[in-house]
Coordinates of C-alpha atoms in Angstrom, one line a residue:
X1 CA 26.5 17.2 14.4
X2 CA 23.0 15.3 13.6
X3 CA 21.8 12.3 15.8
X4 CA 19.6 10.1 13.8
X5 CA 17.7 7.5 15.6
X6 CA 17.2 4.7 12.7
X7 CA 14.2 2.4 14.0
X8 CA 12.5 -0.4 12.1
X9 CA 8.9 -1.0 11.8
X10 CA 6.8 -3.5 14.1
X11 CA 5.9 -6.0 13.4
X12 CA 3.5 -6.7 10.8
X13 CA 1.3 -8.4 9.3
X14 CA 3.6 -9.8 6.1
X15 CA 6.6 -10.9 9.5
X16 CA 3.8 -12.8 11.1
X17 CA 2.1 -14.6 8.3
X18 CA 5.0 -15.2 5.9
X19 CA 4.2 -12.7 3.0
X20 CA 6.7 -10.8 1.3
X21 CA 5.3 -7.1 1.9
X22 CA 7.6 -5.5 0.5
X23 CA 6.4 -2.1 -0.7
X24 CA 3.0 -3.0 -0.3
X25 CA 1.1 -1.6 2.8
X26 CA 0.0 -3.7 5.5
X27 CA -1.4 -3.6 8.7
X28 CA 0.8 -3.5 12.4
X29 CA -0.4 -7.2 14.5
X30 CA -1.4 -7.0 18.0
X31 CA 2.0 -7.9 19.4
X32 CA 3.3 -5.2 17.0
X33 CA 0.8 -2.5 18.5
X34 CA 2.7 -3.5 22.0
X35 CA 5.7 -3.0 20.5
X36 CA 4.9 0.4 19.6
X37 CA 4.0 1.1 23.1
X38 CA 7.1 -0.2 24.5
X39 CA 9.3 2.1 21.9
X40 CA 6.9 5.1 23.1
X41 CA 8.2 4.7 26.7
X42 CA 12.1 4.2 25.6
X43 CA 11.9 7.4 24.3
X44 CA 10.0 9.2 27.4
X45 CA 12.4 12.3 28.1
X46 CA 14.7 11.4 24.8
X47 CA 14.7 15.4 23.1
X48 CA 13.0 14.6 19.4
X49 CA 12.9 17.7 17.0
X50 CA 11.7 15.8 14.1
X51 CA 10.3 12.3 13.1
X52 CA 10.4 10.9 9.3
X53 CA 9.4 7.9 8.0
X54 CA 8.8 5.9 4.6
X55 CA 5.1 6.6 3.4
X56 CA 3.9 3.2 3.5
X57 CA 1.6 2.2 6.9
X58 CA 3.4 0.2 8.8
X59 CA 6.4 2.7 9.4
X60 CA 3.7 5.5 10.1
X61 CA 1.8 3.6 12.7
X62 CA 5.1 2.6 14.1
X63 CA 6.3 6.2 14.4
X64 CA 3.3 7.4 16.1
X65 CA 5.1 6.0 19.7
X66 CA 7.5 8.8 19.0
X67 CA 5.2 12.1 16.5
X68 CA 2.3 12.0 18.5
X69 CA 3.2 12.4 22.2
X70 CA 5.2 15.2 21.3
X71 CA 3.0 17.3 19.0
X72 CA 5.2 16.8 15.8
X73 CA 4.7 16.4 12.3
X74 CA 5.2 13.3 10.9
X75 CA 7.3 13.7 7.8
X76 CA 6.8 11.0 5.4
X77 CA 9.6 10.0 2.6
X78 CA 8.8 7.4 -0.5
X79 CA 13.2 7.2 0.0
X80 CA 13.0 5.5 2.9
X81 CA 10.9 2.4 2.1
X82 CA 11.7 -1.3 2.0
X83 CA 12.9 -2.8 -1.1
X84 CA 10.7 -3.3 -4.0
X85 CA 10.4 -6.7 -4.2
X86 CA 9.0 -7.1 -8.1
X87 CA 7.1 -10.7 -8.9
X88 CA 7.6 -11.0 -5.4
X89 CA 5.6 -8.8 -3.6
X90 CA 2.3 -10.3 -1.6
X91 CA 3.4 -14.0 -2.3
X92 CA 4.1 -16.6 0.7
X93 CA 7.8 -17.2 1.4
X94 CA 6.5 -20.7 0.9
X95 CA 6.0 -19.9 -2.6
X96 CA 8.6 -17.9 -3.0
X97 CA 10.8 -20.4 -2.0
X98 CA 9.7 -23.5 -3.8
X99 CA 9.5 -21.2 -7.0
X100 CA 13.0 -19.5 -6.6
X101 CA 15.2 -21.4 -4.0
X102 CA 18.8 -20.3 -5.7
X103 CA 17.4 -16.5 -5.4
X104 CA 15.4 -16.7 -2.1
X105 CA 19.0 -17.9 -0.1
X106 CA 21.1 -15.0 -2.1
X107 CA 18.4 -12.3 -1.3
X108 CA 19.4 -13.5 2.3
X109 CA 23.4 -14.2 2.0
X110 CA 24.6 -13.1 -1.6
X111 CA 22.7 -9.6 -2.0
X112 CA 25.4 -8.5 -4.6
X113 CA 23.8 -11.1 -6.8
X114 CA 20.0 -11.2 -6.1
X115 CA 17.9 -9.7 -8.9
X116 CA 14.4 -10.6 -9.7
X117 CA 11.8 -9.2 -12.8
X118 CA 10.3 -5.7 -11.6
X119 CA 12.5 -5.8 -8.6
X120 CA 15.0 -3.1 -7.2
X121 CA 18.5 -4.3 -6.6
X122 CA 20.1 -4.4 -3.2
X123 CA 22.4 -1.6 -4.5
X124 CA 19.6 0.6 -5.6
X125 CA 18.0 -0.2 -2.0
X126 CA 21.4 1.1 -0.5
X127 CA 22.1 3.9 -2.4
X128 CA 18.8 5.3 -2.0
X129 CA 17.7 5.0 1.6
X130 CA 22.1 6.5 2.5
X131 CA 20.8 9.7 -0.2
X132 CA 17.9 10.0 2.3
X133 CA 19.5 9.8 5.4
X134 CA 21.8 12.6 4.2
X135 CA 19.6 14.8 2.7
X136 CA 16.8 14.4 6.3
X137 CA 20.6 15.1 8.1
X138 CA 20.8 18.7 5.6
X139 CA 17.8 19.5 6.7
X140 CA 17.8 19.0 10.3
X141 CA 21.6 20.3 11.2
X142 CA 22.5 20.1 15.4
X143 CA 19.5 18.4 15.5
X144 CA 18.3 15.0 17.5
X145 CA 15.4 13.2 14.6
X146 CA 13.6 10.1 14.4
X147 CA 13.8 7.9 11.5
X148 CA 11.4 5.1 10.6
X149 CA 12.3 2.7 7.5
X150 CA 12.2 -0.8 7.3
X151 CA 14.4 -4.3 8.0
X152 CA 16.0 -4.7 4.6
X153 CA 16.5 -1.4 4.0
X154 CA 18.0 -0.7 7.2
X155 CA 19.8 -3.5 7.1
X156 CA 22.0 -2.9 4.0
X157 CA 22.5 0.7 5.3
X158 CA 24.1 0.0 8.2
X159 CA 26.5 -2.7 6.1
X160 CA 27.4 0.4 4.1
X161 CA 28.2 2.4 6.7
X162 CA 30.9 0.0 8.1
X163 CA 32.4 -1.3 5.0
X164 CA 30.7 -4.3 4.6
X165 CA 30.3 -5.0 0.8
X166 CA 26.7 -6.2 -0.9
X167 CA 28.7 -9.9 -1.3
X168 CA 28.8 -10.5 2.9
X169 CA 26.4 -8.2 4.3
X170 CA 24.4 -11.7 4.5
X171 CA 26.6 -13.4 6.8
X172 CA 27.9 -9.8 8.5
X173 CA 25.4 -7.8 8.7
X174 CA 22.0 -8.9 10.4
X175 CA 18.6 -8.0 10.5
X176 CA 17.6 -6.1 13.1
X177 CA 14.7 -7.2 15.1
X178 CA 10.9 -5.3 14.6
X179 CA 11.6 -1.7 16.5
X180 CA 15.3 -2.4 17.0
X181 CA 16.8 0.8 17.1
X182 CA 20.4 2.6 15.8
X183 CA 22.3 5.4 16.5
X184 CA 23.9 7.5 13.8
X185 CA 25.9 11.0 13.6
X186 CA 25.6 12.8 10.9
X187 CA 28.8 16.0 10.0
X188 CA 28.1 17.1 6.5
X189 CA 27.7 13.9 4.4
X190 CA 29.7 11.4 6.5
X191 CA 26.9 9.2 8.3
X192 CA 29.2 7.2 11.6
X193 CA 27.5 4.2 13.3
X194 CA 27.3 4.9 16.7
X195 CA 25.5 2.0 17.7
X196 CA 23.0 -0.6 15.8
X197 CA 20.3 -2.8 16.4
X198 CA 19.5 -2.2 20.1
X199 CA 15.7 -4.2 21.3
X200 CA 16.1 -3.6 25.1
X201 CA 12.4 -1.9 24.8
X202 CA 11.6 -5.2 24.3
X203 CA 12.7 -7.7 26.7
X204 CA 10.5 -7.1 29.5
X205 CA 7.1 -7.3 27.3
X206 CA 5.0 -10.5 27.3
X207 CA 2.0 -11.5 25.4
X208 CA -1.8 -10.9 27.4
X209 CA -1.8 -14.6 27.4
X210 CA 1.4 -15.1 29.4
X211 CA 2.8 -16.8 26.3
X212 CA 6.6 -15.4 25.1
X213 CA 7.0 -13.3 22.3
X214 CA 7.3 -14.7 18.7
X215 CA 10.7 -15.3 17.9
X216 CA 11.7 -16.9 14.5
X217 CA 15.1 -18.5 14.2
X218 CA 15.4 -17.1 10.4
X219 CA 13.5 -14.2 9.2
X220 CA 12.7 -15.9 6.0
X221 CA 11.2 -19.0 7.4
X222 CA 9.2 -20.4 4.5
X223 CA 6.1 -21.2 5.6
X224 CA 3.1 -22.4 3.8
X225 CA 2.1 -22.0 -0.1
X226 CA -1.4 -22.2 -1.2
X227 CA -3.5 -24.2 -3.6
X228 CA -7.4 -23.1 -4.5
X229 CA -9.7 -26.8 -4.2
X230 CA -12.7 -26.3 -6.2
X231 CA -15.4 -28.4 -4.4
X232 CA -17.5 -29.1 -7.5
X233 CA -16.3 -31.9 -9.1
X234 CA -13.2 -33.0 -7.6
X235 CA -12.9 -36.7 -8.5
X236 CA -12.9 -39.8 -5.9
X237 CA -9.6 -40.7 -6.3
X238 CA -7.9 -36.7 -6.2
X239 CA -5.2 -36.7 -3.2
X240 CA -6.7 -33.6 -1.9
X241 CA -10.4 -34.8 -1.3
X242 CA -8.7 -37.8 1.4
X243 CA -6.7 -34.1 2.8
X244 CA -10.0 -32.7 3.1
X245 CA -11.8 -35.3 4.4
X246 CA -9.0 -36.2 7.0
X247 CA -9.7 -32.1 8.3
X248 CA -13.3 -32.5 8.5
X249 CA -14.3 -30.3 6.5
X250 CA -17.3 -29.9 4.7
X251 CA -18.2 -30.3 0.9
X252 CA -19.9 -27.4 0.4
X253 CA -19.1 -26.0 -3.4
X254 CA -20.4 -22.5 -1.9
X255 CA -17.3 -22.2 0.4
X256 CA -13.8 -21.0 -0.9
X257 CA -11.2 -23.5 0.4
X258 CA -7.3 -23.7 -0.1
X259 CA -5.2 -26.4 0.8
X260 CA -2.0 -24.9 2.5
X261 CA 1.3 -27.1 1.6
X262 CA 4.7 -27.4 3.6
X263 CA 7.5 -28.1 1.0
X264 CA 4.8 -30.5 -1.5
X265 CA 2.6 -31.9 1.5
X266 CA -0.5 -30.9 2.2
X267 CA -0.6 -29.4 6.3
X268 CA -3.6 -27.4 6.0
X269 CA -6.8 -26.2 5.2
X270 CA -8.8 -23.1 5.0
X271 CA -12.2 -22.6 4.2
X272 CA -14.1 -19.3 4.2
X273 CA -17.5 -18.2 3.1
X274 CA -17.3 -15.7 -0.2
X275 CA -19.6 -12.6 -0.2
X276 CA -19.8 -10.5 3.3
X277 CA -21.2 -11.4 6.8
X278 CA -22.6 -9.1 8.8
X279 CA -21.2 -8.7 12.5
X280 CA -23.6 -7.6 15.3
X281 CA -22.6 -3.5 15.1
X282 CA -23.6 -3.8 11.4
X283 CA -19.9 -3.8 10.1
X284 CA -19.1 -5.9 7.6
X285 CA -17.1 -8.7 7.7
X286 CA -15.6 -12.3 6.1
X287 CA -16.7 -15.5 7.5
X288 CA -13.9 -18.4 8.4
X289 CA -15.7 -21.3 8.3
X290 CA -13.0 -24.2 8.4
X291 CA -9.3 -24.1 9.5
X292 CA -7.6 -27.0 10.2
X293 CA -3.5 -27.5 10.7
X294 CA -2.4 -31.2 10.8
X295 CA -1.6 -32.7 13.7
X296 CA 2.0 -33.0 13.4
X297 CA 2.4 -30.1 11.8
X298 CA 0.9 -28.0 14.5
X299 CA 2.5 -25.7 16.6
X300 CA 4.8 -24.4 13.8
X301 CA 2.9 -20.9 13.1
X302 CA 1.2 -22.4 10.3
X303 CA -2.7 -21.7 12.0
X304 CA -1.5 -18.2 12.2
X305 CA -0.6 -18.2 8.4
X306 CA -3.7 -19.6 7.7
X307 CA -5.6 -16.7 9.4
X308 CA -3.4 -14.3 7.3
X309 CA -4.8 -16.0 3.6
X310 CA -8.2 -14.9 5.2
X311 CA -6.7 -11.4 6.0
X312 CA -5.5 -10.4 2.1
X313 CA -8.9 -12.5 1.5
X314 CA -11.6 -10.3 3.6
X315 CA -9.4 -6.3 2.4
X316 CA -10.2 -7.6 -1.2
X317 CA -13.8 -8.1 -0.6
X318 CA -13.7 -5.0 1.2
X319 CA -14.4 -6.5 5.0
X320 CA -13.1 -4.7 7.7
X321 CA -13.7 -7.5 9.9
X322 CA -13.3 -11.4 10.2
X323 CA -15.7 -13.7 11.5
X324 CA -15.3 -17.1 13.3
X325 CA -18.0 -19.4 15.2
X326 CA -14.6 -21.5 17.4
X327 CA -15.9 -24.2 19.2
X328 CA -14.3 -25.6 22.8
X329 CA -10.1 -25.1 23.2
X330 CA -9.8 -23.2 19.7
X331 CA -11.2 -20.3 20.9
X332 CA -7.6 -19.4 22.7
X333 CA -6.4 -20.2 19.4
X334 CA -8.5 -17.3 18.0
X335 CA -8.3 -14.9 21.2
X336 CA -4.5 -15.6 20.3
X337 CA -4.8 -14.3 16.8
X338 CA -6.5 -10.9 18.1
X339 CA -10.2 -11.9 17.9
X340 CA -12.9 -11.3 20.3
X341 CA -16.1 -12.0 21.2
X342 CA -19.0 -10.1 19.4
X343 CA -21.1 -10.8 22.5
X344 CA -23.2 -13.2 19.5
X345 CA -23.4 -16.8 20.5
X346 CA -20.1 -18.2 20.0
X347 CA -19.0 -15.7 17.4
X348 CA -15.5 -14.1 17.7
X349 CA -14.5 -10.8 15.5
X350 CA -10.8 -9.2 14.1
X351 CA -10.9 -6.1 13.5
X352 CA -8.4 -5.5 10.3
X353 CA -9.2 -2.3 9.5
X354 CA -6.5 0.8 9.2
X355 CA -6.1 3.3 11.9
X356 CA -7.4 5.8 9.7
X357 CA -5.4 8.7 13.1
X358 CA -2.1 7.7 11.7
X359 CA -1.9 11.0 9.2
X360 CA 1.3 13.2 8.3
X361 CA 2.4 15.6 5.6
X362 CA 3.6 14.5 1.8

């Protein structure tokens, strides 16, 4: 008999700022790095003989609370990664669900149906990440093994397991949170559910601030979608310059703003300098010059999303770092979205970069 500890990712950056990640890597957030800690001591004096995980980033870094204190190797497995998402992948749930509002609420309640272009289907997702399971199982017989994949995934595994078919794993089968963890057995090729989405790491953690940890009521809360404002040129009477105007922003043509929209109103606005900044230790790093959230829209995550346009914005250009000059109360916005002070003036840094330690074999 195999034990197979099934464990989700932390949380990442695509859960926090409402991009669909799917097979593309991304980076663990800072509540997510606590997270990792608190799985770490769950599984002080738990007997681990091996630890697998999908190749992409954020199950890695996740399943460093559990390779690395022990010594192991981390084995990493293209099977066990999330679902390819196709014409989805790196696009706001926003836009995702203003484009496709029929398929976004079937890829969350009718996953016998769902199919987009370039897209695995739900059944390939399930059929894939169970072969997996089995074959880590084969190789690891008697054993107790760690294995990291990722919420979809997971989730239609487990559904499998107990008989729940494609049609209601929606309504039957949840989500798991970020680091939840299952139980399996494994005798030959019959995979049992012990137990399933257990987060009791979890409950005692709180944010440095004091403030609760994140909780969304539905894991694929919209969120914002995003429309490039060119500065040159936009006409008196355009919508969007009263928007910008109303934010205070300035009309500089050399700065790159978007307009972020909730549903088709405009709610908020990012503007950020193009080309790279320097910070004071001579890393290099992309400039936020303007965010704004309207006021009653505030509150709602959507500053958060905001900082996560600037996020996919800065890795293109090749930053490792974002740059903000926060005047008065918004700097505990920005200490609450992981940035610090440079020890510059008023200037406050994010470090986005890779933890370049989180290695393990093909």
């Amino acid at each position: 008999m195999t034990s197979i500890y099934l464990i989700r990712h932390a949380e990442a950056e695509g859960n926090l700022y409402r991009i669909a990640q799917g097979q593309h890597d991304s980076n663990l957030t800072d509540w997510g790095w606590q997270q990792v800690q608190a799985l770490r001591k769950r599984f002080e004096g738990v007997q681990i003989d091996a630890v697998y995980s999908s190749d992409l980033y954020r199950t890695c870094a996740t399943a460093s609370a559990i390779y690395k204190p022990r010594g192991l190797p981390l084995h990493k497995r293209a099977g066990l990664r999330e679902i390819c998402v196709g014409d989805w992948e790196q696009r706001t749930w926003g836009d995702i669900a203003r484009t496709y509002p029929q398929e976004m609420a079937d890829f969350g309640q009718r996953m016998d149906r769902w199919s987009i272009p370039g897209a695995e289907t739900p059944a390939e997702v399930q059929a894939r990440l169970l072969r997996e399971i089995r074959s880590i199982a084969a190789e690891n017989p008697g054993r107790t093994i760690a294995v990291f994949s990722h919420g979809y995934a997971i989730r239609l595994a487990l559904a499998a397991l107990q008989g729940i078919s494609l049609r209601d794993t929606g309504p039957k089968a949840p989500t798991g949170d970020n680091t939840s963890v299952s139980l399996l057995e494994a005798d030959g090729d019959v995979l049992r559910v012990v137990w399933q989405n257990d987060n009791r790491h979890l409950l005692s953690l709180t944010l440095p601030s004091g403030q609760k940890p994140r909780k969304r009521a539905n894991a694929l809360e919209p969120g914002l979608w995003y429309r490039a404002v060119s500065l040159e040129g936009l006409p008196e009477d355009d919508p969007l310059r009263a928007v910008i105007l109303s934010s205070g922003a300035p009309f500089r043509t050399e700065l790159h703003t978007r307009i972020g929209f909730r549903g088709e109103e405009p709610a908020a606005l990012l503007q950020t300098v193009p080309g790279l900044s320097d910070i004071p230790d001579g890393s290099r790093a992309l400039s936020i010059s303007w965010l704004w959230v309207r006021e009653d829209c505030r509150r709602r995550g959507f500053g958060i999303q905001l900082i996560g346009q600037a996020v996919l914005e800065a890795r293109e250009s090749g930053a490792g770092f974002l740059l903000a000059r926060p005047k008065g109360d918004s700097r505990a916005f920005f200490r609450y979205c992981g940035f610090f002070p440079t020890g510059s003036g008023s200037a406050m840094a994010k470090d986005i970069r890779f933890d370049q330690s989180i290695s393990g074999e093909g």
